[in-house]
mmCIF file of C-alpha atoms and ligand atoms in Angstrom:
data_model
loop_
_atom_site.group_PDB
_atom_site.id
_atom_site.type_symbol
_atom_site.label_atom_id
_atom_site.label_comp_id
_atom_site.label_asym_id
_atom_site.label_seq_id
_atom_site.Cartn_x
_atom_site.Cartn_y
_atom_site.Cartn_z
ATOM 1 C CA MET A 1 102.373 -34.723 -17.505
ATOM 2 C CA PRO A 2 101.898 -37.212 -20.483
ATOM 3 C CA LYS A 3 104.276 -36.064 -23.012
ATOM 4 C CA ILE A 4 103.489 -36.805 -26.826
ATOM 5 C CA VAL A 5 106.162 -39.179 -28.295
ATOM 6 C CA ASP A 6 104.342 -40.439 -31.355
ATOM 7 C CA ALA A 7 101.175 -40.362 -33.379
ATOM 8 C CA ARG A 8 100.126 -42.842 -36.084
ATOM 9 C CA ILE A 9 97.639 -42.500 -38.611
ATOM 10 C CA THR A 10 95.496 -45.413 -40.034
ATOM 11 C CA VAL A 11 93.656 -45.419 -43.279
ATOM 12 C CA THR A 12 91.228 -48.413 -43.438
ATOM 13 C CA ARG A 13 88.199 -49.611 -45.411
ATOM 14 C CA PRO A 14 86.353 -51.875 -43.201
ATOM 15 C CA GLY A 15 83.318 -51.550 -45.527
ATOM 16 C CA ARG A 16 84.122 -48.046 -45.992
ATOM 17 C CA ASN A 17 86.815 -45.663 -45.792
ATOM 18 C CA PHE A 18 88.069 -44.429 -42.483
ATOM 19 C CA VAL A 19 91.119 -42.329 -41.255
ATOM 20 C CA THR A 20 92.055 -42.348 -37.655
ATOM 21 C CA LEU A 21 94.585 -40.647 -35.487
ATOM 22 C CA LYS A 22 96.354 -42.564 -32.615
ATOM 23 C CA VAL A 23 98.567 -40.205 -30.284
ATOM 24 C CA ILE A 24 100.855 -42.068 -28.236
ATOM 25 C CA CYS A 25 102.498 -40.648 -24.800
ATOM 26 C CA ASP A 26 105.611 -41.348 -22.863
ATOM 27 C CA ASP A 27 104.063 -43.254 -20.025
ATOM 28 C CA GLY A 28 102.014 -45.574 -22.721
ATOM 29 C CA THR A 29 98.598 -43.747 -22.763
ATOM 30 C CA THR A 30 96.957 -43.331 -26.043
ATOM 31 C CA GLY A 31 94.074 -41.659 -27.265
ATOM 32 C CA VAL A 32 92.269 -41.767 -30.671
ATOM 33 C CA GLY A 33 90.555 -39.193 -33.091
ATOM 34 C CA ASP A 34 88.633 -39.712 -36.037
ATOM 35 C CA ALA A 35 89.959 -37.741 -39.072
ATOM 36 C CA THR A 36 87.590 -38.988 -41.693
ATOM 37 C CA LEU A 37 86.616 -36.659 -44.440
ATOM 38 C CA ASN A 38 84.436 -38.276 -46.972
ATOM 39 C CA GLY A 39 85.946 -38.602 -50.375
ATOM 40 C CA ARG A 40 89.152 -36.507 -49.301
ATOM 41 C CA GLU A 41 90.622 -38.989 -46.822
ATOM 42 C CA LEU A 42 93.874 -39.035 -48.012
ATOM 43 C CA ALA A 43 94.146 -34.856 -47.955
ATOM 44 C CA VAL A 44 93.686 -35.270 -44.251
ATOM 45 C CA ALA A 45 95.758 -38.077 -43.804
ATOM 46 C CA SER A 46 98.690 -36.008 -45.628
ATOM 47 C CA TYR A 47 97.863 -32.846 -43.325
ATOM 48 C CA LEU A 48 98.281 -34.860 -40.210
ATOM 49 C CA GLY A 49 101.312 -36.818 -41.194
ATOM 50 C CA ASP A 50 102.954 -34.106 -42.932
ATOM 51 C CA HIS A 51 102.153 -31.174 -41.030
ATOM 52 C CA VAL A 52 100.925 -31.810 -37.803
ATOM 53 C CA VAL A 53 102.309 -34.802 -35.970
ATOM 54 C CA PRO A 54 105.641 -33.273 -36.369
ATOM 55 C CA CYS A 55 104.459 -30.125 -34.331
ATOM 56 C CA LEU A 56 102.988 -32.294 -31.502
ATOM 57 C CA ILE A 57 106.022 -34.493 -30.619
ATOM 58 C CA GLY A 58 107.039 -33.454 -27.603
ATOM 59 C CA ARG A 59 103.861 -31.368 -26.046
ATOM 60 C CA ASP A 60 102.162 -32.075 -23.023
ATOM 61 C CA ALA A 61 98.927 -34.079 -23.952
ATOM 62 C CA HIS A 62 97.114 -32.377 -21.065
ATOM 63 C CA ARG A 63 97.351 -28.895 -22.680
ATOM 64 C CA ILE A 64 94.197 -29.378 -25.072
ATOM 65 C CA GLU A 65 93.120 -25.705 -25.391
ATOM 66 C CA ASP A 66 96.899 -24.530 -26.071
ATOM 67 C CA ILE A 67 97.437 -27.374 -28.440
ATOM 68 C CA TRP A 68 93.936 -26.213 -30.344
ATOM 69 C CA GLN A 69 95.177 -22.546 -30.697
ATOM 70 C CA TYR A 70 98.549 -23.814 -31.847
ATOM 71 C CA LEU A 71 97.246 -25.879 -34.797
ATOM 72 C CA TYR A 72 94.549 -23.504 -35.525
ATOM 73 C CA LYS A 73 96.625 -19.864 -35.432
ATOM 74 C CA GLY A 74 99.740 -21.486 -36.144
ATOM 75 C CA ALA A 75 98.980 -22.771 -39.552
ATOM 76 C CA TYR A 76 98.503 -19.349 -40.538
ATOM 77 C CA TRP A 77 95.825 -20.831 -43.225
ATOM 78 C CA ARG A 78 92.729 -20.994 -40.715
ATOM 79 C CA ARG A 79 89.619 -22.866 -41.197
ATOM 80 C CA GLY A 80 88.590 -25.242 -44.006
ATOM 81 C CA PRO A 81 87.392 -28.831 -43.904
ATOM 82 C CA VAL A 82 90.700 -30.286 -44.047
ATOM 83 C CA THR A 83 92.529 -28.285 -41.666
ATOM 84 C CA MET A 84 89.563 -28.554 -39.220
ATOM 85 C CA THR A 85 89.197 -32.235 -39.486
ATOM 86 C CA ALA A 86 92.995 -32.942 -38.650
ATOM 87 C CA ILE A 87 92.634 -30.414 -35.805
ATOM 88 C CA ALA A 88 89.368 -32.537 -34.585
ATOM 89 C CA ALA A 89 91.390 -35.671 -34.685
ATOM 90 C CA VAL A 90 94.083 -34.152 -32.311
ATOM 91 C CA ASP A 91 91.663 -32.837 -30.181
ATOM 92 C CA MET A 92 89.520 -35.886 -29.515
ATOM 93 C CA ALA A 93 92.734 -37.921 -29.132
ATOM 94 C CA LEU A 94 93.467 -35.560 -26.344
ATOM 95 C CA TRP A 95 90.405 -35.690 -24.548
ATOM 96 C CA ASP A 96 90.698 -39.363 -24.736
ATOM 97 C CA ILE A 97 93.969 -39.386 -23.441
ATOM 98 C CA LYS A 98 92.831 -36.715 -20.523
ATOM 99 C CA GLY A 99 90.028 -39.135 -19.595
ATOM 100 C CA LYS A 100 92.255 -42.081 -19.250
ATOM 101 C CA VAL A 101 94.648 -40.489 -17.050
ATOM 102 C CA ALA A 102 92.027 -39.004 -15.149
ATOM 103 C CA GLY A 103 90.266 -42.599 -14.979
ATOM 104 C CA LEU A 104 87.076 -40.907 -16.262
ATOM 105 C CA PRO A 105 84.661 -41.040 -19.150
ATOM 106 C CA VAL A 106 85.210 -38.005 -21.331
ATOM 107 C CA TYR A 107 81.727 -36.249 -20.269
ATOM 108 C CA GLN A 108 82.509 -36.515 -16.826
ATOM 109 C CA LEU A 109 85.656 -34.089 -17.632
ATOM 110 C CA LEU A 110 83.073 -31.880 -19.593
ATOM 111 C CA GLY A 111 80.920 -31.121 -16.696
ATOM 112 C CA GLY A 112 78.780 -34.508 -16.325
ATOM 113 C CA ALA A 113 75.763 -35.714 -17.760
ATOM 114 C CA VAL A 114 72.822 -33.226 -18.081
ATOM 115 C CA ARG A 115 70.389 -36.087 -19.081
ATOM 116 C CA GLU A 116 70.139 -39.644 -19.170
ATOM 117 C CA GLY A 117 71.125 -40.476 -22.638
ATOM 118 C CA CYS A 118 71.370 -38.951 -26.118
ATOM 119 C CA THR A 119 68.107 -39.354 -28.185
ATOM 120 C CA VAL A 120 69.003 -40.394 -31.598
ATOM 121 C CA TYR A 121 67.233 -40.617 -34.864
ATOM 122 C CA GLY A 122 67.397 -43.447 -37.328
ATOM 123 C CA HIS A 123 67.171 -43.357 -41.216
ATOM 124 C CA ALA A 124 64.177 -44.576 -42.742
ATOM 125 C CA ASN A 125 64.283 -44.589 -46.716
ATOM 126 C CA GLY A 126 62.816 -46.592 -49.521
ATOM 127 C CA THR A 127 62.492 -46.235 -53.231
ATOM 128 C CA SER A 128 58.541 -45.909 -52.495
ATOM 129 C CA ILE A 129 56.399 -44.144 -49.987
ATOM 130 C CA ASN A 130 55.501 -47.758 -48.884
ATOM 131 C CA ASP A 131 58.857 -49.047 -48.459
ATOM 132 C CA THR A 132 59.881 -45.882 -46.422
ATOM 133 C CA ILE A 133 56.966 -46.483 -44.286
ATOM 134 C CA ALA A 134 57.654 -50.034 -43.614
ATOM 135 C CA ALA A 135 61.361 -49.208 -42.953
ATOM 136 C CA ALA A 136 59.760 -46.419 -40.287
ATOM 137 C CA LEU A 137 57.887 -48.689 -38.535
ATOM 138 C CA GLU A 138 60.709 -51.146 -38.103
ATOM 139 C CA TYR A 139 62.620 -48.375 -36.502
ATOM 140 C CA GLN A 140 59.626 -47.516 -34.265
ATOM 141 C CA ALA A 141 59.380 -51.262 -33.108
ATOM 142 C CA GLN A 142 62.760 -51.027 -32.110
ATOM 143 C CA GLY A 143 62.282 -47.847 -29.927
ATOM 144 C CA TYR A 144 63.210 -45.272 -31.938
ATOM 145 C CA LYS A 145 61.567 -41.786 -31.019
ATOM 146 C CA ALA A 146 62.725 -39.952 -34.034
ATOM 147 C CA ILE A 147 63.119 -41.158 -37.654
ATOM 148 C CA ARG A 148 64.277 -39.534 -40.716
ATOM 149 C CA LEU A 149 62.146 -40.310 -43.742
ATOM 150 C CA GLN A 150 63.613 -40.354 -47.453
ATOM 151 C CA CYS A 151 61.995 -41.740 -50.308
ATOM 152 C CA GLY A 152 62.521 -42.284 -54.177
ATOM 153 C CA VAL A 153 61.114 -39.813 -56.428
ATOM 154 C CA PRO A 154 59.116 -41.079 -58.981
ATOM 155 C CA GLY A 155 60.837 -40.707 -62.505
ATOM 156 C CA MET A 156 64.197 -40.657 -60.872
ATOM 157 C CA ALA A 157 66.343 -43.833 -61.097
ATOM 158 C CA SER A 158 68.171 -42.794 -57.790
ATOM 159 C CA THR A 159 68.396 -39.860 -55.318
ATOM 160 C CA TYR A 160 70.093 -39.074 -51.899
ATOM 161 C CA GLY A 161 69.108 -40.979 -48.879
ATOM 162 C CA VAL A 162 67.524 -44.000 -50.743
ATOM 163 C CA SER A 163 69.865 -46.830 -49.486
ATOM 164 C CA LYS A 164 70.598 -49.489 -52.121
ATOM 165 C CA ASP A 165 71.258 -51.947 -49.201
ATOM 166 C CA ARG A 166 68.402 -52.665 -46.834
ATOM 167 C CA TYR A 167 70.150 -51.920 -43.657
ATOM 168 C CA PHE A 168 73.301 -50.014 -44.451
ATOM 169 C CA TYR A 169 73.240 -46.403 -46.465
ATOM 170 C CA GLU A 170 76.443 -45.807 -48.178
ATOM 171 C CA PRO A 171 76.520 -43.109 -50.736
ATOM 172 C CA ALA A 172 80.188 -42.841 -51.401
ATOM 173 C CA ASP A 173 80.020 -46.142 -53.423
ATOM 174 C CA ALA A 174 82.046 -45.512 -56.506
ATOM 175 C CA ALA A 175 85.678 -45.102 -57.742
ATOM 176 C CA LEU A 176 84.714 -41.897 -59.397
ATOM 177 C CA PRO A 177 81.451 -39.834 -58.648
ATOM 178 C CA SER A 178 78.384 -41.417 -60.219
ATOM 179 C CA GLU A 179 75.781 -39.158 -61.279
ATOM 180 C CA ASN A 180 72.106 -38.718 -59.898
ATOM 181 C CA MET A 181 69.239 -37.059 -61.967
ATOM 182 C CA TRP A 182 66.956 -34.309 -59.875
ATOM 183 C CA SER A 183 63.646 -32.704 -60.668
ATOM 184 C CA THR A 184 62.682 -29.895 -57.966
ATOM 185 C CA ALA A 185 58.781 -30.183 -59.050
ATOM 186 C CA ARG A 186 58.717 -34.166 -58.719
ATOM 187 C CA TYR A 187 60.493 -33.953 -55.384
ATOM 188 C CA LEU A 188 58.131 -31.140 -53.976
ATOM 189 C CA ARG A 189 55.131 -33.371 -55.105
ATOM 190 C CA VAL A 190 56.276 -36.265 -53.365
ATOM 191 C CA VAL A 191 57.579 -35.392 -49.712
ATOM 192 C CA PRO A 192 54.269 -34.135 -48.346
ATOM 193 C CA ASP A 193 52.854 -37.352 -49.494
ATOM 194 C CA LEU A 194 55.508 -39.343 -47.607
ATOM 195 C CA PHE A 195 54.894 -37.306 -44.351
ATOM 196 C CA LYS A 196 50.942 -37.557 -44.752
ATOM 197 C CA ALA A 197 51.197 -41.400 -44.836
ATOM 198 C CA ALA A 198 54.013 -41.497 -42.079
ATOM 199 C CA ARG A 199 51.454 -39.698 -39.919
ATOM 200 C CA GLU A 200 48.970 -42.021 -40.581
ATOM 201 C CA ALA A 201 51.133 -45.144 -39.989
ATOM 202 C CA LEU A 202 53.322 -43.971 -36.902
ATOM 203 C CA GLY A 203 51.136 -41.623 -35.137
ATOM 204 C CA TRP A 204 52.182 -38.539 -33.806
ATOM 205 C CA ASP A 205 54.550 -39.521 -30.645
ATOM 206 C CA VAL A 206 57.495 -40.085 -33.010
ATOM 207 C CA HIS A 207 59.276 -37.073 -34.406
ATOM 208 C CA LEU A 208 59.747 -37.040 -38.183
ATOM 209 C CA LEU A 209 62.512 -35.254 -39.944
ATOM 210 C CA HIS A 210 63.830 -34.868 -43.437
ATOM 211 C CA ASP A 211 67.117 -33.783 -45.263
ATOM 212 C CA VAL A 212 66.760 -31.870 -48.486
ATOM 213 C CA HIS A 213 70.487 -32.124 -48.884
ATOM 214 C CA HIS A 214 70.848 -28.363 -50.363
ATOM 215 C CA ARG A 215 68.573 -28.820 -53.451
ATOM 216 C CA LEU A 216 66.250 -26.081 -53.134
ATOM 217 C CA THR A 217 65.982 -22.335 -53.586
ATOM 218 C CA PRO A 218 64.835 -20.281 -50.591
ATOM 219 C CA ILE A 219 61.450 -19.874 -52.040
ATOM 220 C CA GLU A 220 61.109 -23.277 -52.723
ATOM 221 C CA ALA A 221 62.126 -24.449 -49.363
ATOM 222 C CA GLY A 222 59.498 -22.026 -48.014
ATOM 223 C CA ARG A 223 56.924 -24.119 -49.831
ATOM 224 C CA LEU A 224 58.110 -27.472 -48.625
ATOM 225 C CA GLY A 225 58.045 -26.028 -45.103
ATOM 226 C CA ARG A 226 54.602 -24.939 -45.513
ATOM 227 C CA ASP A 227 53.589 -28.355 -47.194
ATOM 228 C CA LEU A 228 54.822 -30.100 -44.512
ATOM 229 C CA GLU A 229 53.804 -28.120 -41.520
ATOM 230 C CA PRO A 230 50.552 -29.910 -41.000
ATOM 231 C CA TYR A 231 52.555 -33.105 -40.192
ATOM 232 C CA ARG A 232 54.787 -31.196 -37.722
ATOM 233 C CA PRO A 233 58.351 -31.964 -38.924
ATOM 234 C CA PHE A 234 61.194 -31.990 -36.187
ATOM 235 C CA TRP A 235 63.335 -30.251 -38.763
ATOM 236 C CA ILE A 236 64.057 -29.928 -42.187
ATOM 237 C CA GLU A 237 67.751 -30.098 -42.926
ATOM 238 C CA ASP A 238 69.923 -28.323 -45.404
ATOM 239 C CA ALA A 239 66.900 -26.924 -47.242
ATOM 240 C CA THR A 240 69.053 -24.746 -49.165
ATOM 241 C CA PRO A 241 72.935 -24.354 -49.702
ATOM 242 C CA ALA A 242 74.090 -22.232 -46.807
ATOM 243 C CA GLU A 243 76.916 -20.140 -48.477
ATOM 244 C CA ASN A 244 74.356 -17.641 -48.786
ATOM 245 C CA GLN A 245 72.950 -17.219 -45.217
ATOM 246 C CA ASP A 246 70.689 -14.764 -45.702
ATOM 247 C CA ALA A 247 68.643 -16.941 -47.815
ATOM 248 C CA PHE A 248 67.268 -18.447 -44.431
ATOM 249 C CA ARG A 249 65.597 -15.159 -43.803
ATOM 250 C CA LEU A 250 63.440 -15.773 -46.866
ATOM 251 C CA ILE A 251 62.479 -19.421 -45.724
ATOM 252 C CA ARG A 252 61.463 -18.335 -42.284
ATOM 253 C CA GLN A 253 59.367 -15.589 -43.867
ATOM 254 C CA HIS A 254 57.283 -18.294 -45.293
ATOM 255 C CA THR A 255 57.197 -21.276 -42.673
ATOM 256 C CA THR A 256 57.276 -22.013 -39.112
ATOM 257 C CA ALA A 257 58.886 -25.765 -39.911
ATOM 258 C CA PRO A 258 62.170 -25.922 -37.711
ATOM 259 C CA LEU A 259 65.567 -25.804 -39.746
ATOM 260 C CA ALA A 260 68.541 -27.572 -39.224
ATOM 261 C CA VAL A 261 71.927 -27.001 -40.984
ATOM 262 C CA GLY A 262 75.768 -27.210 -40.695
ATOM 263 C CA GLU A 263 76.917 -30.692 -41.408
ATOM 264 C CA ILE A 264 79.242 -29.279 -43.800
ATOM 265 C CA PHE A 265 80.349 -26.469 -41.700
ATOM 266 C CA ASN A 266 83.822 -26.290 -39.923
ATOM 267 C CA SER A 267 83.877 -23.317 -37.972
ATOM 268 C CA ILE A 268 82.288 -20.947 -35.343
ATOM 269 C CA TRP A 269 82.334 -18.347 -38.075
ATOM 270 C CA ASP A 270 80.059 -20.487 -40.431
ATOM 271 C CA CYS A 271 77.485 -20.751 -37.865
ATOM 272 C CA LYS A 272 77.498 -17.305 -36.240
ATOM 273 C CA ASP A 273 75.409 -15.139 -38.250
ATOM 274 C CA LEU A 274 72.705 -18.119 -38.809
ATOM 275 C CA ILE A 275 72.683 -18.503 -34.928
ATOM 276 C CA GLU A 276 72.914 -14.755 -33.971
ATOM 277 C CA ASN A 277 69.976 -13.834 -36.206
ATOM 278 C CA GLN A 278 67.840 -16.872 -35.057
ATOM 279 C CA LEU A 279 67.600 -18.015 -38.602
ATOM 280 C CA ILE A 280 68.048 -21.794 -37.526
ATOM 281 C CA ASP A 281 66.670 -24.040 -34.852
ATOM 282 C CA TYR A 282 69.478 -26.640 -35.104
ATOM 283 C CA ILE A 283 73.009 -26.675 -35.471
ATOM 284 C CA ARG A 284 74.556 -29.620 -37.396
ATOM 285 C CA ALA A 285 78.143 -29.109 -36.973
ATOM 286 C CA THR A 286 79.718 -32.055 -35.813
ATOM 287 C CA VAL A 287 82.916 -33.148 -33.683
ATOM 288 C CA VAL A 288 85.099 -34.432 -36.553
ATOM 289 C CA HIS A 289 84.639 -31.687 -39.197
ATOM 290 C CA ALA A 290 84.286 -28.736 -36.887
ATOM 291 C CA GLY A 291 87.538 -28.918 -35.087
ATOM 292 C CA GLY A 292 86.842 -31.245 -32.229
ATOM 293 C CA ILE A 293 85.092 -31.323 -28.896
ATOM 294 C CA THR A 294 87.009 -28.219 -27.965
ATOM 295 C CA HIS A 295 85.468 -25.988 -31.068
ATOM 296 C CA LEU A 296 81.985 -27.915 -31.015
ATOM 297 C CA ARG A 297 81.682 -26.535 -27.367
ATOM 298 C CA ARG A 298 81.965 -23.138 -28.368
ATOM 299 C CA ILE A 299 79.548 -23.206 -30.976
ATOM 300 C CA ALA A 300 77.176 -25.173 -28.719
ATOM 301 C CA ALA A 301 77.714 -22.025 -26.178
ATOM 302 C CA LEU A 302 76.793 -19.589 -28.832
ATOM 303 C CA ALA A 303 74.036 -21.324 -29.957
ATOM 304 C CA ASP A 304 72.567 -21.692 -26.374
ATOM 305 C CA LEU A 305 72.086 -17.893 -26.004
ATOM 306 C CA TYR A 306 69.709 -18.126 -28.876
ATOM 307 C CA GLN A 307 67.987 -21.158 -27.868
ATOM 308 C CA VAL A 308 69.445 -23.111 -30.683
ATOM 309 C CA ARG A 309 69.716 -26.678 -30.111
ATOM 310 C CA THR A 310 72.765 -29.143 -31.213
ATOM 311 C CA GLY A 311 71.551 -32.048 -33.840
ATOM 312 C CA CYS A 312 75.011 -33.406 -34.695
ATOM 313 C CA HIS A 313 75.640 -34.968 -38.122
ATOM 314 C CA GLY A 314 76.248 -38.616 -37.490
ATOM 315 C CA ALA A 315 76.367 -40.471 -40.970
ATOM 316 C CA THR A 316 78.248 -43.536 -41.625
ATOM 317 C CA ASP A 317 81.316 -41.673 -42.729
ATOM 318 C CA LEU A 318 81.808 -40.345 -38.967
ATOM 319 C CA SER A 319 83.848 -43.444 -37.767
ATOM 320 C CA PRO A 320 82.945 -44.768 -34.294
ATOM 321 C CA VAL A 321 85.512 -42.643 -32.545
ATOM 322 C CA ALA A 322 83.580 -39.743 -33.737
ATOM 323 C CA MET A 323 80.354 -41.343 -32.609
ATOM 324 C CA ALA A 324 81.592 -41.789 -29.075
ATOM 325 C CA ALA A 325 83.036 -38.106 -28.954
ATOM 326 C CA ALA A 326 79.637 -36.819 -30.084
ATOM 327 C CA LEU A 327 77.886 -38.653 -27.239
ATOM 328 C CA HIS A 328 80.154 -37.521 -24.638
ATOM 329 C CA PHE A 329 79.469 -34.263 -25.899
ATOM 330 C CA GLY A 330 75.943 -34.626 -26.438
ATOM 331 C CA LEU A 331 75.202 -36.014 -22.954
ATOM 332 C CA SER A 332 77.160 -33.045 -21.265
ATOM 333 C CA VAL A 333 76.156 -30.075 -23.529
ATOM 334 C CA PRO A 334 72.791 -28.218 -21.905
ATOM 335 C CA ASN A 335 71.420 -27.211 -25.429
ATOM 336 C CA PHE A 336 71.266 -30.754 -26.853
ATOM 337 C CA GLY A 337 68.754 -31.344 -29.305
ATOM 338 C CA ILE A 338 69.397 -34.700 -31.180
ATOM 339 C CA GLN A 339 71.824 -36.955 -32.465
ATOM 340 C CA GLU A 340 72.083 -38.251 -35.796
ATOM 341 C CA TYR A 341 72.825 -42.288 -35.723
ATOM 342 C CA MET A 342 73.184 -44.236 -38.868
ATOM 343 C CA ARG A 343 74.238 -47.806 -37.727
ATOM 344 C CA HIS A 344 77.974 -48.988 -38.984
ATOM 345 C CA THR A 345 78.352 -52.421 -40.613
ATOM 346 C CA ALA A 346 79.518 -55.354 -38.132
ATOM 347 C CA GLU A 347 83.236 -55.030 -40.199
ATOM 348 C CA THR A 348 83.410 -51.211 -39.098
ATOM 349 C CA ASP A 349 82.265 -52.069 -35.208
ATOM 350 C CA ALA A 350 85.118 -54.990 -35.026
ATOM 351 C CA VAL A 351 87.793 -52.541 -36.096
ATOM 352 C CA PHE A 352 86.786 -49.876 -33.788
ATOM 353 C CA PRO A 353 85.384 -51.721 -30.141
ATOM 354 C CA HIS A 354 83.356 -49.317 -28.496
ATOM 355 C CA ALA A 355 81.450 -48.832 -25.312
ATOM 356 C CA TYR A 356 78.487 -46.755 -26.314
ATOM 357 C CA GLY A 357 75.255 -48.358 -26.977
ATOM 358 C CA PHE A 358 71.643 -47.824 -28.237
ATOM 359 C CA ALA A 359 68.295 -48.481 -25.911
ATOM 360 C CA ASP A 360 64.942 -47.044 -25.808
ATOM 361 C CA GLY A 361 65.322 -44.415 -28.796
ATOM 362 C CA MET A 362 68.652 -43.015 -27.040
ATOM 363 C CA MET A 363 72.508 -43.682 -27.050
ATOM 364 C CA HIS A 364 75.032 -43.326 -24.105
ATOM 365 C CA PRO A 365 78.624 -43.156 -24.709
ATOM 366 C CA GLY A 366 79.170 -45.861 -21.935
ATOM 367 C CA ASP A 367 81.368 -45.436 -18.946
ATOM 368 C CA ALA A 368 84.683 -46.506 -19.781
ATOM 369 C CA VAL A 369 87.549 -44.085 -19.102
ATOM 370 C CA GLY A 370 88.307 -41.728 -22.042
ATOM 371 C CA LEU A 371 86.076 -41.748 -24.814
ATOM 372 C CA GLY A 372 85.611 -45.313 -24.500
ATOM 373 C CA VAL A 373 86.524 -46.355 -28.497
ATOM 374 C CA ASP A 374 89.610 -47.804 -30.003
ATOM 375 C CA ILE A 375 91.056 -49.117 -33.158
ATOM 376 C CA ASP A 376 92.228 -52.525 -33.698
ATOM 377 C CA GLU A 377 95.285 -51.242 -35.983
ATOM 378 C CA ASP A 378 95.927 -55.371 -36.759
ATOM 379 C CA LEU A 379 92.674 -55.877 -37.813
ATOM 380 C CA ALA A 380 92.256 -52.114 -39.573
ATOM 381 C CA ALA A 381 95.472 -53.182 -41.546
ATOM 382 C CA GLN A 382 93.498 -56.090 -43.482
ATOM 383 C CA TYR A 383 91.263 -53.636 -44.831
ATOM 384 C CA THR A 384 93.083 -51.571 -47.888
ATOM 385 C CA TYR A 385 91.952 -47.945 -48.803
ATOM 386 C CA ARG A 386 90.185 -47.735 -52.031
ATOM 387 C CA PRO A 387 89.299 -44.377 -53.375
ATOM 388 C CA ALA A 388 85.414 -43.840 -52.782
ATOM 389 C CA TYR A 389 83.656 -40.802 -54.146
ATOM 390 C CA LEU A 390 79.966 -39.283 -53.277
ATOM 391 C CA PRO A 391 77.876 -38.794 -56.418
ATOM 392 C CA VAL A 392 77.039 -35.685 -58.337
ATOM 393 C CA ASN A 393 73.553 -34.534 -59.035
ATOM 394 C CA ARG A 394 72.334 -33.001 -62.528
ATOM 395 C CA LEU A 395 69.002 -31.637 -63.522
ATOM 396 C CA GLU A 396 67.091 -33.342 -66.240
ATOM 397 C CA ASP A 397 68.537 -31.124 -68.866
ATOM 398 C CA GLY A 398 72.249 -32.051 -67.693
ATOM 399 C CA THR A 399 73.164 -28.634 -65.494
ATOM 400 C CA LEU A 400 74.947 -29.721 -62.750
ATOM 401 C CA TRP A 401 73.122 -29.202 -59.378
ATOM 402 C CA SER A 402 73.812 -29.896 -55.641
ATOM 403 C CA TRP A 403 74.101 -33.209 -54.461
HETATM 404 O O1 LIG B 1 79.454 -37.489 -46.656
HETATM 405 C C1 LIG B 1 78.424 -37.035 -46.693
HETATM 406 C C2 LIG B 1 77.363 -37.659 -45.675
HETATM 407 O O2 LIG B 1 77.377 -37.850 -44.229
HETATM 408 C C3 LIG B 1 75.939 -36.915 -46.011
HETATM 409 O O3 LIG B 1 75.211 -36.735 -47.445
HETATM 410 C C4 LIG B 1 74.937 -37.406 -45.025
HETATM 411 O O4 LIG B 1 73.491 -35.414 -45.401
HETATM 412 C C5 LIG B 1 73.652 -36.730 -44.648
HETATM 413 C C6 LIG B 1 73.128 -36.760 -43.515
HETATM 414 O O5 LIG B 1 72.362 -36.264 -43.288
HETATM 415 O O6 LIG B 1 73.734 -37.784 -42.614
HETATM 416 MG MG1 LIG B 2 72.329 -33.867 -44.231
#
């Protein structure tokens, strides 16, 4: 059995902040896990370094489920993004180790491939409808079969999903939270026009997605769903904040637009009622924030009973380690729906060499043993952590709103 003898935490900033755990075994085998929680990176690094790593030393790295239960139940304080991200990092690293010892890619340990690759969606955005359509056409030309559309809202200086850089979207860009402004009325007018223009330009053989980013009330979300229905959206994401899950009942009463939710969920308990009541179509919980491969498989198994499919979060704040783990999971899970894919910068890719790749609108984790991803710790050491926060959002009268 590979015995855990050490675990190192690296906080690095190759373009943006990432926290990575590397677990080291007595036979020299190592495994990596992503521990990045955007804007709260050091909290997870401390949780791991101060409270988790000491409990790992001497344990059998093959006992993935037991270690998961030990960290979850043993903390007494269950759930929450910091705890679940830390557990996820350990879990990913242990699957990586098991794969390396077995000489197999992790997806083979999860039951093997049930599809040829994971269909991914890219992010087309622009300050105007025309800019967004131009970006979407580029994605289509690159082979993407699914594209998320976000555009600027006339009269608003900036909004969620609209990139400052042409190729790389990075909202966590300020040492203290920057302030965006929001108008639901203006927003609800522009999105149907965006989808209409997209269908005219891109045709019907491409899936179109949209992220509301928790900004509407349930009845407003119902309105948006209705307005987008003629353009057959693949999904409407985070239509309303999900703390009150009954809200989704109201949305469902008004639209057949498929609903996706869950990128900020961290436990099966956040997903349970929405899934069991069939209030959503896609669950977006992801490997790094929802307890790792071990816990995400449990969520997916529950969702499968209700024909809810996966649509895992995959923004740039999920490191290539999480991306690799998501692809092993996605390739092997029966009820996979789609995987989000935002390209990392070349700096990030260099710090995290990886076996996964993109072709014809799909991604594949590759056939390297384990997760097929590593961290170059020497290179990582050249990039120093700098605090970077996500923005906040205010209504035009100054009321703080959901970002
Ligand atoms: O850290 C927050 C981002 O990952 C999030 O704002 C991106 O909503 C997002 C998405 O769908 O990728
Ligand atoms: Mg989102």
